[in-house]
Amino acid sequence: MTSGAAHHESTPPSDWIARVADQIRNGGRVLDLACGRGRHTRLLSERGFHVVAVDRDVSGVADLESDARVTVVEADLESESWPLDGETFDAVVVTNYLYRPHLLALVDLLVDGGLLAYETFARGQEAYGRPRNSDYLLQQNELRDTFAPHLEVLEFKQYVASPPAVRQRILARKRGAESAG
């Protein structure tokens, strides 16, 4: 199918996610949560990672189903039951998505030493465009405050991106036997 390939060409991967990918264990297993059209799934797969791409609508990554390094999973990430119980990953990547009831479930998805790379919109975005609903906008320091008690924060930033968008991002590592010290 060319529709998925055509969609991903219009939205390049985040430069930040591309940089973070260099810190993930070589050949590791990565979750692209709420993968959308798969811009990060494609980037990570091309770099040799085994990627599990999850979204409620997987039509944007249908062309990747034949890629041996990609597993496409159609799942409702906002259901009461968490569809990823028992799964573990060397990294979890989340961009432009926020569903607070399952935020801390991301910690349990990481192996010891695993990385969480999360970047999405924050309060103040209303002045620039969508999303405007506060349910989908992070509060001041929310990612840091949510994950710092559970993960080692390697990087945290709140900023106005170009084109104008208010963003917040965190890179954090799960503490464990490998990362203790």
Short mmCIF file of C-alpha atoms in Angstrom, two decimals:
data_model
loop_
_atom_site.label_atom_id
_atom_site.label_comp_id
_atom_site.label_asym_id
_atom_site.label_seq_id
_atom_site.Cartn_x
_atom_site.Cartn_y
_atom_site.Cartn_z
CA MET A 1 0.00 0.00 0.00
CA THR A 2 1.37 3.36 -0.89
CA SER A 3 -1.02 5.41 1.22
CA GLY A 4 0.97 4.81 4.43
CA ALA A 5 4.24 5.61 2.70
CA ALA A 6 2.77 8.78 1.21
CA HIS A 7 1.51 9.91 4.62
CA HIS A 8 4.83 9.50 6.38
CA GLU A 9 6.70 11.54 3.79
CA SER A 10 4.74 14.66 4.77
CA THR A 11 5.72 14.49 8.45
CA PRO A 12 9.38 13.78 9.15
CA PRO A 13 10.48 12.15 12.39
CA SER A 14 11.23 14.39 15.33
CA ASP A 15 14.89 15.46 15.38
CA TRP A 16 14.85 14.85 19.11
CA ILE A 17 13.59 11.25 18.73
CA ALA A 18 16.24 10.68 16.05
CA ARG A 19 18.92 11.84 18.51
CA VAL A 20 17.49 9.81 21.39
CA ALA A 21 17.46 6.68 19.22
CA ASP A 22 21.27 6.65 19.43
CA GLN A 23 20.97 5.94 23.17
CA ILE A 24 18.75 2.86 22.81
CA ARG A 25 20.44 -0.55 23.09
CA ASN A 26 21.52 -1.68 19.61
CA GLY A 27 18.95 -4.00 18.09
CA GLY A 28 16.64 -3.43 21.05
CA ARG A 29 12.89 -3.76 21.23
CA VAL A 30 11.08 -0.40 21.06
CA LEU A 31 7.43 0.52 21.57
CA ASP A 32 6.07 3.36 19.42
CA LEU A 33 2.93 4.12 21.42
CA ALA A 34 0.10 5.87 19.54
CA CYS A 35 2.27 5.53 16.44
CA GLY A 36 -0.08 7.36 14.08
CA ARG A 37 1.34 7.25 10.56
CA GLY A 38 4.53 5.62 11.78
CA ARG A 39 7.15 8.32 11.29
CA HIS A 40 9.08 7.09 14.34
CA THR A 41 8.33 3.42 13.69
CA ARG A 42 9.97 3.84 10.27
CA LEU A 43 12.98 5.70 11.68
CA LEU A 44 13.56 3.13 14.42
CA SER A 45 13.09 0.16 12.12
CA GLU A 46 15.56 1.63 9.62
CA ARG A 47 18.07 1.91 12.47
CA GLY A 48 17.78 -1.81 13.21
CA PHE A 49 15.40 -1.82 16.17
CA HIS A 50 12.53 -4.26 16.56
CA VAL A 51 9.51 -1.95 16.78
CA VAL A 52 6.05 -2.63 18.14
CA ALA A 53 3.81 0.05 16.62
CA VAL A 54 0.54 0.44 18.54
CA ASP A 55 -2.45 2.62 17.71
CA ARG A 56 -6.23 2.38 17.62
CA ASP A 57 -6.06 3.11 13.87
CA VAL A 58 -3.16 1.29 12.20
CA SER A 59 -4.01 2.24 8.62
CA GLY A 60 -1.06 4.67 8.60
CA VAL A 61 1.39 1.81 9.20
CA ALA A 62 -0.34 -0.91 7.18
CA ASP A 63 2.52 -0.80 4.66
CA LEU A 64 4.93 -1.85 7.43
CA GLU A 65 3.20 -5.13 8.26
CA SER A 66 5.56 -7.00 5.92
CA ASP A 67 8.66 -5.53 7.63
CA ALA A 68 10.19 -8.30 9.78
CA ARG A 69 11.41 -5.70 12.29
CA VAL A 70 7.92 -4.22 12.83
CA THR A 71 4.94 -5.64 14.69
CA VAL A 72 1.75 -3.65 14.16
CA VAL A 73 -0.82 -3.84 16.96
CA GLU A 74 -4.28 -2.35 16.75
CA ALA A 75 -5.42 -1.52 20.29
CA ASP A 76 -7.53 0.96 22.18
CA LEU A 77 -4.97 2.67 24.39
CA GLU A 78 -7.68 4.44 26.35
CA SER A 79 -9.67 1.42 27.43
CA GLU A 80 -9.88 0.51 31.08
CA SER A 81 -7.72 -2.56 30.51
CA TRP A 82 -4.14 -1.90 29.45
CA PRO A 83 -3.41 -3.84 26.23
CA LEU A 84 0.34 -4.07 26.87
CA ASP A 85 0.39 -5.90 30.21
CA GLY A 86 3.34 -8.27 30.45
CA GLU A 87 5.27 -6.63 27.59
CA THR A 88 8.74 -5.14 28.09
CA PHE A 89 10.86 -2.88 25.91
CA ASP A 90 14.31 -1.36 25.75
CA ALA A 91 12.61 1.95 24.95
CA VAL A 92 9.15 3.48 24.82
CA VAL A 93 8.59 6.38 22.42
CA VAL A 94 5.49 8.58 22.71
CA THR A 95 4.90 11.77 20.72
CA ASN A 96 1.84 13.98 20.38
CA TYR A 97 -0.30 11.79 22.60
CA LEU A 98 -1.53 12.09 26.18
CA TYR A 99 -3.80 9.83 28.17
CA ARG A 100 -3.11 10.35 31.85
CA PRO A 101 -4.78 7.22 33.31
CA HIS A 102 -2.10 5.00 31.73
CA LEU A 103 0.97 7.26 32.10
CA LEU A 104 2.57 5.29 34.92
CA ALA A 105 1.94 2.01 33.10
CA LEU A 106 4.77 3.10 30.79
CA VAL A 107 7.28 2.62 33.62
CA ASP A 108 6.37 -1.09 33.88
CA LEU A 109 6.94 -1.54 30.14
CA LEU A 110 10.64 -0.71 30.45
CA VAL A 111 13.38 -3.24 31.13
CA ASP A 112 16.03 -2.21 33.65
CA GLY A 113 18.05 0.50 31.96
CA GLY A 114 15.28 1.07 29.38
CA LEU A 115 14.52 4.56 28.08
CA LEU A 116 11.30 6.56 28.00
CA ALA A 117 11.24 9.29 25.34
CA TYR A 118 8.01 11.27 25.66
CA GLU A 119 7.17 14.54 23.91
CA THR A 120 3.79 16.20 23.52
CA PHE A 121 1.85 19.44 23.78
CA ALA A 122 1.60 21.53 26.94
CA ARG A 123 -0.54 24.30 28.38
CA GLY A 124 -0.13 27.44 26.33
CA GLN A 125 -0.64 25.51 23.10
CA GLU A 126 -4.18 26.89 22.99
CA ALA A 127 -2.75 30.19 21.73
CA TYR A 128 -1.23 28.49 18.68
CA GLY A 129 -3.76 25.86 17.63
CA ARG A 130 -4.76 22.29 18.32
CA PRO A 131 -5.00 20.63 20.68
CA ARG A 132 -6.82 23.18 22.81
CA ASN A 133 -8.58 20.79 25.21
CA SER A 134 -6.76 20.76 28.57
CA ASP A 135 -7.23 16.97 28.75
CA TYR A 136 -4.60 16.73 26.00
CA LEU A 137 -2.22 19.41 27.27
CA LEU A 138 0.44 18.81 29.90
CA GLN A 139 0.53 21.03 32.93
CA GLN A 140 3.72 22.85 33.91
CA ASN A 141 6.44 20.24 34.69
CA GLU A 142 3.90 17.39 34.47
CA LEU A 143 6.13 14.85 32.71
CA ARG A 144 8.98 15.46 35.14
CA ASP A 145 6.71 15.40 38.19
CA THR A 146 5.01 12.20 37.01
CA PHE A 147 8.09 10.19 36.08
CA ALA A 148 10.90 11.49 38.35
CA PRO A 149 9.83 9.34 41.34
CA HIS A 150 10.06 6.22 39.16
CA LEU A 151 12.75 6.90 36.55
CA GLU A 152 16.10 8.68 36.36
CA VAL A 153 15.44 11.91 34.43
CA LEU A 154 18.19 12.39 31.84
CA GLU A 155 16.62 15.35 30.06
CA PHE A 156 13.54 17.51 30.62
CA LYS A 157 12.46 20.53 28.65
CA GLN A 158 9.46 22.82 28.27
CA TYR A 159 9.67 25.06 25.25
CA VAL A 160 7.99 26.81 22.35
CA ALA A 161 8.82 24.98 19.13
CA SER A 162 8.94 26.34 15.61
CA PRO A 163 6.41 26.54 14.01
CA PRO A 164 4.87 27.84 17.22
CA ALA A 165 3.75 25.05 19.52
CA VAL A 166 4.13 24.68 23.28
CA ARG A 167 5.84 21.37 24.00
CA GLN A 168 7.21 19.37 26.90
CA ARG A 169 9.54 16.41 26.67
CA ILE A 170 11.37 13.99 28.89
CA LEU A 171 14.05 11.40 28.41
CA ALA A 172 14.26 9.08 31.40
CA ARG A 173 15.88 5.74 32.24
CA LYS A 174 14.49 2.95 34.36
CA ARG A 175 16.74 2.35 37.29
CA GLY A 176 17.86 -1.21 37.73
CA ALA A 177 20.79 -3.54 38.09
CA GLU A 178 22.42 -2.32 34.86
CA SER A 179 21.86 1.40 35.50
CA ALA A 180 22.50 1.50 39.24
CA GLY A 181 25.58 3.11 40.38
#
